[in-house]
Each structure stands twice: as structure tokens, then as C-alpha cells.
mmCIF file of C-alpha atoms in Angstrom:
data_model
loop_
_atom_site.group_PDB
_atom_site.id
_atom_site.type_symbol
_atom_site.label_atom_id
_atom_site.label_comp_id
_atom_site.label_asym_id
_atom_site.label_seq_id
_atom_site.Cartn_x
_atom_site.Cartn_y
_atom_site.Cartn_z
ATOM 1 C CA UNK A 6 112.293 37.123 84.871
ATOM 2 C CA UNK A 7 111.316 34.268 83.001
ATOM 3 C CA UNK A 8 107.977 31.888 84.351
ATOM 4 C CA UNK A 9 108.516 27.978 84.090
ATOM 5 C CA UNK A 10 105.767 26.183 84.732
ATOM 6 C CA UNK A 11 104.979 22.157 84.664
ATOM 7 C CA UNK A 12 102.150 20.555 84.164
ATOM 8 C CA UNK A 13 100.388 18.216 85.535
ATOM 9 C CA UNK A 14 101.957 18.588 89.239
ATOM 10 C CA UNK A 15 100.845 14.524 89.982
ATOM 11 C CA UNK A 16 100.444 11.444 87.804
ATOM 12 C CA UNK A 17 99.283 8.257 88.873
ATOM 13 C CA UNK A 18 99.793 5.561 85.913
ATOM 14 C CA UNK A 19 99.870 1.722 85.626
ATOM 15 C CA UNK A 20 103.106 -0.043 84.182
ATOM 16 C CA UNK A 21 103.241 -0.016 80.418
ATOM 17 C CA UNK A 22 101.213 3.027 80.029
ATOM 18 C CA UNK A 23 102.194 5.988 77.870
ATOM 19 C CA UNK A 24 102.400 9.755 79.507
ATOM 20 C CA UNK A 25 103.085 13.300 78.478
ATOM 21 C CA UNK A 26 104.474 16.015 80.640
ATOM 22 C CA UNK A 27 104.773 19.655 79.496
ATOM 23 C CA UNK A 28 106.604 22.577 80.189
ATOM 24 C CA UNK A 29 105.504 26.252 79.466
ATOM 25 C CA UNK A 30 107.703 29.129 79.601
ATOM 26 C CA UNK A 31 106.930 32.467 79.728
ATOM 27 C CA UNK A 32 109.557 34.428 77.328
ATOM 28 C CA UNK A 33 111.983 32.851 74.332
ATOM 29 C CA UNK A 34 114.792 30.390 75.421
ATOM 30 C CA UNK A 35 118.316 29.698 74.410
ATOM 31 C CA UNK A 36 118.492 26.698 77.007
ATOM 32 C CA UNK A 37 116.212 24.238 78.140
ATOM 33 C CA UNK A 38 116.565 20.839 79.857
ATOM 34 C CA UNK A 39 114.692 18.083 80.971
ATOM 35 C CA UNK A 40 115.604 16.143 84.229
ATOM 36 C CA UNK A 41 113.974 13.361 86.174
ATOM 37 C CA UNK A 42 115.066 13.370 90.109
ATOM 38 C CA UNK A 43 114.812 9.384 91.141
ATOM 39 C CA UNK A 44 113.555 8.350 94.929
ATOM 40 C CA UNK A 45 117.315 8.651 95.877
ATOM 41 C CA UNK A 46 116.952 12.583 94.801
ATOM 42 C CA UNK A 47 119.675 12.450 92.081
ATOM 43 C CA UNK A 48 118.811 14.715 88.983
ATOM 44 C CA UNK A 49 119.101 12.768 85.568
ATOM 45 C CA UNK A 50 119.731 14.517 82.350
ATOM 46 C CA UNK A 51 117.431 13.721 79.899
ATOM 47 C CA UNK A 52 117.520 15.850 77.252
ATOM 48 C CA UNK A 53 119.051 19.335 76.637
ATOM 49 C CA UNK A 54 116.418 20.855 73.913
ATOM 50 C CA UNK A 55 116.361 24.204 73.347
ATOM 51 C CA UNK A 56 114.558 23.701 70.100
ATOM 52 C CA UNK A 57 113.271 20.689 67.872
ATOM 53 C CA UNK A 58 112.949 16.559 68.734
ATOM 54 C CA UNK A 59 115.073 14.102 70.532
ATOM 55 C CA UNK A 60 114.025 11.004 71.182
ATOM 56 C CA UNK A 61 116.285 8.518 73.601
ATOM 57 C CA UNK A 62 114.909 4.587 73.674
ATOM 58 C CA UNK A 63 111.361 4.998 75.985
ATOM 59 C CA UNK A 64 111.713 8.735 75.948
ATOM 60 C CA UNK A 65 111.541 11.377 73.481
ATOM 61 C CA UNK A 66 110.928 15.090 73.987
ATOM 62 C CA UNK A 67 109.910 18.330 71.458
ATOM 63 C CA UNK A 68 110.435 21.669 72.445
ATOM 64 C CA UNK A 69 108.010 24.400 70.340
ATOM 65 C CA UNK A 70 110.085 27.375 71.449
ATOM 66 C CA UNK A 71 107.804 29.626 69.122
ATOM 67 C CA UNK A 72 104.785 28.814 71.280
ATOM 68 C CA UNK A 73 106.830 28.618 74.236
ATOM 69 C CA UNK A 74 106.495 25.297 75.265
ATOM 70 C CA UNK A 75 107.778 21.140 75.640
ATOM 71 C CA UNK A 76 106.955 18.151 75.766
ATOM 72 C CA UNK A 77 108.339 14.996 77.005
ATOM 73 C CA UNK A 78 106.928 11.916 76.024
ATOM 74 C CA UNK A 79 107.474 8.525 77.636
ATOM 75 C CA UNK A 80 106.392 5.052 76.482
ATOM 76 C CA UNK A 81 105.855 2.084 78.009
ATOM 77 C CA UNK A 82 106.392 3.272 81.588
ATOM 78 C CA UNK A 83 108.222 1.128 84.106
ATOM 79 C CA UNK A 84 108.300 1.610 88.048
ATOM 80 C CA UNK A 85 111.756 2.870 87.389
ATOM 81 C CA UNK A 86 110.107 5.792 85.859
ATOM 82 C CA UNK A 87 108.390 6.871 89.207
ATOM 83 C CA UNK A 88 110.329 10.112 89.931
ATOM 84 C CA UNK A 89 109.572 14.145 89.543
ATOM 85 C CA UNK A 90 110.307 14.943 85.852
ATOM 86 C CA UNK A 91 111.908 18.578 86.150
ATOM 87 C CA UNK A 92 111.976 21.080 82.926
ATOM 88 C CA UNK A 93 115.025 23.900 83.268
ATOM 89 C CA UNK A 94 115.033 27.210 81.437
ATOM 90 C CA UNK A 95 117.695 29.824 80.659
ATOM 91 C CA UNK A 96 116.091 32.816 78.661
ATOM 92 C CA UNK A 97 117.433 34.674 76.092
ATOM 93 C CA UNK A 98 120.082 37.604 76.598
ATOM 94 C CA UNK A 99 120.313 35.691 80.095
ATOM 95 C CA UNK A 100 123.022 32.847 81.497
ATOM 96 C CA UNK A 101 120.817 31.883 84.989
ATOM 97 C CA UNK A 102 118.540 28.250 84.729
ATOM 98 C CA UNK A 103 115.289 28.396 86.307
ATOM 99 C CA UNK A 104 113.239 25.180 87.283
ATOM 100 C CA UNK A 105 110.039 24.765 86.898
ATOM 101 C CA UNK A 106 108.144 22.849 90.030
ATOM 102 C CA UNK A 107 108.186 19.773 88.111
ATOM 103 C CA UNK A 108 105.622 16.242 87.368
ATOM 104 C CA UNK A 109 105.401 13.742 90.426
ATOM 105 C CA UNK A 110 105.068 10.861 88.405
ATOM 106 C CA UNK A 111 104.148 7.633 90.099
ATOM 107 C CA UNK A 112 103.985 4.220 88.203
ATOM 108 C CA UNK A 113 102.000 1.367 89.467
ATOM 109 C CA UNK A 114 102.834 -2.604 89.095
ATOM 110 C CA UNK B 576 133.658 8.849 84.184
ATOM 111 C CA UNK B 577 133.332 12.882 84.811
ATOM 112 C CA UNK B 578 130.638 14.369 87.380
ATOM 113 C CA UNK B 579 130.340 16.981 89.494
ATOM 114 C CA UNK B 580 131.575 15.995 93.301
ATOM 115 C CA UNK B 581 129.822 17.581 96.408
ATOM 116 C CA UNK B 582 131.437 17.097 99.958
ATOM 117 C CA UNK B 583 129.671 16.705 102.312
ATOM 118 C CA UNK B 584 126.577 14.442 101.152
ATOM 119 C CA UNK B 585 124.974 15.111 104.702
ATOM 120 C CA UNK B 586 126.159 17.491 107.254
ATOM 121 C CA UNK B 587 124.054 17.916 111.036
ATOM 122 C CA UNK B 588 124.635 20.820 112.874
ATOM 123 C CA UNK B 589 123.430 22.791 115.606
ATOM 124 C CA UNK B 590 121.899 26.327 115.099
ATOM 125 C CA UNK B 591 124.315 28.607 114.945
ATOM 126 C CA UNK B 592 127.208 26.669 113.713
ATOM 127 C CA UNK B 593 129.277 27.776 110.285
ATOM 128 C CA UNK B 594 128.846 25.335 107.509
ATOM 129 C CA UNK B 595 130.596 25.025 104.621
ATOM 130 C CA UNK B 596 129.568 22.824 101.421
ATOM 131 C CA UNK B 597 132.136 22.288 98.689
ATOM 132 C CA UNK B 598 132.105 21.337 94.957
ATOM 133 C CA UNK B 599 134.522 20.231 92.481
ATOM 134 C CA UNK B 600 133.029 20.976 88.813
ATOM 135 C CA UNK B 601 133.477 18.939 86.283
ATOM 136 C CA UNK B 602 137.356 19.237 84.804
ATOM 137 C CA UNK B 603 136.843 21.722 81.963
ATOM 138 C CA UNK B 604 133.511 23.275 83.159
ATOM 139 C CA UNK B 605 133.389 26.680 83.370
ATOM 140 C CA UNK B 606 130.111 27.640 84.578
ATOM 141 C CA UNK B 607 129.140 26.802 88.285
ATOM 142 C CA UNK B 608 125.332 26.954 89.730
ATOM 143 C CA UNK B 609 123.698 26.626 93.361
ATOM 144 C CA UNK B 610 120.545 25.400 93.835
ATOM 145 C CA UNK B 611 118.345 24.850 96.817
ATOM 146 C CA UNK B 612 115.740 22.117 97.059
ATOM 147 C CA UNK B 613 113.439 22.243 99.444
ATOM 148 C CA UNK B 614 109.433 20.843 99.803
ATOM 149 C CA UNK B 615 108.110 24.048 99.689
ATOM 150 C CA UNK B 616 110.288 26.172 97.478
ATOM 151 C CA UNK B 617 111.494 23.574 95.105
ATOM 152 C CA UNK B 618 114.331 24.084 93.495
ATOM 153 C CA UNK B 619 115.768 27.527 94.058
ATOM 154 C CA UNK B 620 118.767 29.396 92.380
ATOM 155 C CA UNK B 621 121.179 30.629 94.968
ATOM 156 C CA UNK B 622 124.173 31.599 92.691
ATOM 157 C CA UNK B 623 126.043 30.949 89.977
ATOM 158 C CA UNK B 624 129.545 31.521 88.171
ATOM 159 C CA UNK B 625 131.070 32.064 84.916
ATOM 160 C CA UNK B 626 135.025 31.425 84.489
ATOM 161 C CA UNK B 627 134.943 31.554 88.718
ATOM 162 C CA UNK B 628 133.477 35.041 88.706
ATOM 163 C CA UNK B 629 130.162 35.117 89.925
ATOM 164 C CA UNK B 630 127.204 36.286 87.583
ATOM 165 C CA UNK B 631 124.123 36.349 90.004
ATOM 166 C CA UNK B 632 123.703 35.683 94.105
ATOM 167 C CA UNK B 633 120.283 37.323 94.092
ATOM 168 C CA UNK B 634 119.071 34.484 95.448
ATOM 169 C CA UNK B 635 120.940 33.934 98.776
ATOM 170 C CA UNK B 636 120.327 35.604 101.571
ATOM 171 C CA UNK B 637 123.203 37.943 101.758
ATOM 172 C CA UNK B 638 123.480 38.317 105.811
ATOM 173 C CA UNK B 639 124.169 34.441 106.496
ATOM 174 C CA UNK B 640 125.230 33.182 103.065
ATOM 175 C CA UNK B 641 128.398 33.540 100.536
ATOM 176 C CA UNK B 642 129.745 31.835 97.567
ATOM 177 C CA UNK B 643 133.217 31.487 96.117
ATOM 178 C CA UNK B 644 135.158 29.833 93.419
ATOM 179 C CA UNK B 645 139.021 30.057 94.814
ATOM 180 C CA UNK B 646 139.986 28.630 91.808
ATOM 181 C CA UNK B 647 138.654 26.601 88.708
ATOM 182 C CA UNK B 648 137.847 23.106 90.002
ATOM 183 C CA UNK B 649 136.501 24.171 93.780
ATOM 184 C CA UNK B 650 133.207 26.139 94.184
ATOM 185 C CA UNK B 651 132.187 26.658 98.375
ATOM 186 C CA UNK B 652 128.868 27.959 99.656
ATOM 187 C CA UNK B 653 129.282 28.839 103.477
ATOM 188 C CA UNK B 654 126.161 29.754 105.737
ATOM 189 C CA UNK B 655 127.219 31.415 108.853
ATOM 190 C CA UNK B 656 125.659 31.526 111.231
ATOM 191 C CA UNK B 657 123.040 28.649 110.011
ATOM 192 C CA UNK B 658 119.464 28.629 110.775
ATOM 193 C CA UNK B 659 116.741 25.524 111.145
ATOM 194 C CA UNK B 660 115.474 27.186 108.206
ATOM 195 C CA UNK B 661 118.280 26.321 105.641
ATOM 196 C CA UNK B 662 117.955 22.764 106.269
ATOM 197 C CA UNK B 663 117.875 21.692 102.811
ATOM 198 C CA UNK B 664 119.356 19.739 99.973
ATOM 199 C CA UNK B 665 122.064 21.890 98.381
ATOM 200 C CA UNK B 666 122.749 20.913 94.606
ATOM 201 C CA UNK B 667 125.920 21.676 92.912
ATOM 202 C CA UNK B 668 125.781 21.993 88.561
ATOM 203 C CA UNK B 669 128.846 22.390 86.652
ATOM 204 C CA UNK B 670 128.497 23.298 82.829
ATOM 205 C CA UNK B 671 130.949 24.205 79.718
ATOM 206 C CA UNK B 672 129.091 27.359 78.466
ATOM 207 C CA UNK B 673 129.622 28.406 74.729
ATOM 208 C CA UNK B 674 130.499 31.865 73.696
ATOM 209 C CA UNK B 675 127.478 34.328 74.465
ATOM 210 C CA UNK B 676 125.241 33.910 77.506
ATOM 211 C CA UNK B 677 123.647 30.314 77.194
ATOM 212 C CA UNK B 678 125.001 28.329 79.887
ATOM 213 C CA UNK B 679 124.794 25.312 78.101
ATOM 214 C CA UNK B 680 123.962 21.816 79.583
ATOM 215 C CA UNK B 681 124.171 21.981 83.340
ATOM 216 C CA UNK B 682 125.512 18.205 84.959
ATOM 217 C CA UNK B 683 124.134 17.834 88.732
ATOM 218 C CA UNK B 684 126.256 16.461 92.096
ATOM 219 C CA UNK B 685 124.635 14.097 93.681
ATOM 220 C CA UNK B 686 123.965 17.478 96.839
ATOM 221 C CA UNK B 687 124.727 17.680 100.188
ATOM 222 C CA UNK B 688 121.684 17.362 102.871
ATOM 223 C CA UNK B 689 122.061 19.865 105.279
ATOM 224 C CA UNK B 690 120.184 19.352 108.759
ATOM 225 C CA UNK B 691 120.169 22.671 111.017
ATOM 226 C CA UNK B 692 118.823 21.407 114.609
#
């Protein structure tokens, strides 16, 4: 089956600072989502991008599904950030959603 | 506003004991998912359903585990008998999945926490 994985596993940033997650997948998509899981453990949609460039307020995200791979971006980080930032895939010819291990991300004051 | 309601949000129980996790999908979904999280494992894929008829359980373990949809807007997962092992947050996702096999955005519960002592 398909391979998600996230990189990096931990991030450590001050307040106001910009960061990039990615997500690599091993086989072509027809799904793919991004999620962040707050300290209460609730998963967030974020984006649903399959394919092309979204961008909502702070965050934006591309997905290259050619090369197999995404990217979320996110500016100006707040402590509201801090979180795990989970990437989802469904492969193609196939309906089941596999998560990746996902980005600790931890935002200093 | 519409989400995806799991009962109960944290359940303790003694080995051995039956428990039984429910979901109501989103009104209009009609593609159900599973998931496990755990520290170790992550997130894990337990099963899933398409118009209540279910797709893929690979990922339970079929001796102590089940899924059913008894109808459109109520999805269970029972573990008897449980085990410390499954202690675990269980996530319910609903999604409206277009024709063909993409299952389309999937919209989380908020999980139950399961504690086997």
C-alpha cells in the first residue's frame, strides 16, 4: 500500500517565525489532506489538496502530486500553532486514508 | 453547525469488559472511517464504510473487534472482550465521497478515550 511519510518529526520555533512541513508519498494520489491535532487532540482540517495551491490567512499549502509530495507553509507562527500537523493520503484506484506520523510543532513566546 | 458526534468521549473499564463506541456521521455523509491513535502506532486505520457497507477492516483485530453501520447516521465499533492494550483514542471521520473511489474530504469527531485497566 501506499507510504506517507512527514517530515521533520519535531520543530522547535519562536513566535512570529515562518515554517515548512512536508509530506512525501510513495505512489499517485486522488486525496490528500492536511490536519493539525491541537493540545486538546481534536483534528483540524486544513486543507484538502490533492493537487495545486491553497492558501488560507497564515497558512497556505502546495501539493506536487507528480513528484509525490506537499507542502504546508505557515507564517507568522503563534503559540496557537503548537500542535502535530498531520498529512492524509488516499491513493489512486483506492477509497482507504492513510496518515502519515505527522510534525510536532512547538512555538515559543 | 454539522460534525461528526462520538459517544462516549471517555469510557474506563476493566479488562475483560465489552465496549461499545458509537458515531453519528455527518447528515448526508456517506463514507464512515475508524481510526486508532495511539503514542506508538499513531494514527491507525481500523475500518471504514461506503453507503454503510464496509470496504476494508484489515486493520482490526478480528477476534476482539467488529464494526457496523445499522443504518445511515449510526456507525458502532465494539471490542469484546477488551484488553489493556486497546486503551486508546478512537476517532470517528464521516465524508460525502464522489462517484469513483476517492473518499473525498474526511471531517473528524472529537474521539472517544478508551481506558482498559
Amino acid at each position: 500500500g501506499i507510504q506517507v511519510e512527514q517530515s521533520p518529526p519535531d520543530l522547535i520555533l519562536q513566535e512570529g517565525a515562518n515554517s515548512t512541513l512536508r509530506c512525501n508519498f510513495s505512489d499517485s494520489v486522488n486525496n490528500l489532506q492536511w490536519f493539525h491535532q491541537n493540545p486538546w487532540g481534536q483534528l483540524i482540517n486544513l486543507f484538502y489538496i490533492p493537487s495545486g495551491t491553497k492558501q488560507n490567512g497564515r497558512l497556505s499549502a502546495t501539493t506536487v502530486a507528480t513528484e509525490r509530495y506537499s507542502l504546508l507553509y505557515i507564517s507568522s507562527s503563534q503559540t496557537t500553532d503548537s500542535g502535530v500537523y498531520f498529512c492524509a493520503v488516499g491513493g489512486l484506484g483506492a477509497s482507504k486514508i492513510i496518515f502519515g506520523s505527522g510534525t510536532r510543532l512547538s512555538i515559543r513566546p | 453547525d454539522a460534525r461528526v458526534t462520538q459517544t462516549p468521549r471517555h469510557k474506563v473499564t476493566e479488562m475483560g469488559q465489552e465496549v461499545t463506541m458509537r458515531c453519528q456521521p455527518i447528515l448526508g455523509h456517506n463514507t464512515v472511517f475508524w481510526y486508532r491513535q495511539t503514542m506508538m502506532q499513531g494514527l491507525e486505520l481500523l475500518a471504514y464504510f461506503r453507503n454503510r457497507a464496509p470496504l476494508d477492516d484489515s486493520g482490526m483485530p478480528k477476534d476482539r473487534f467488529s464494526a457496523e453501520m445499522p443504518d445511515a447516521t449510526l456507525a458502532t465499533l465494539k471490542i469484546q472482550p477488551s484488553e489493556p492494550r486497546d486503551s486508546a483514542v478512537y476517532f470517528c471521520a464521516s465524508g460525502l465521497a464522489p462517484t469513483g473511489v476517492n473518499t473525498g474530504e474526511l471531517f473528524f469527531g472529537e474521539g472517544s478515550r478508551l481506558t482498559v485497566l
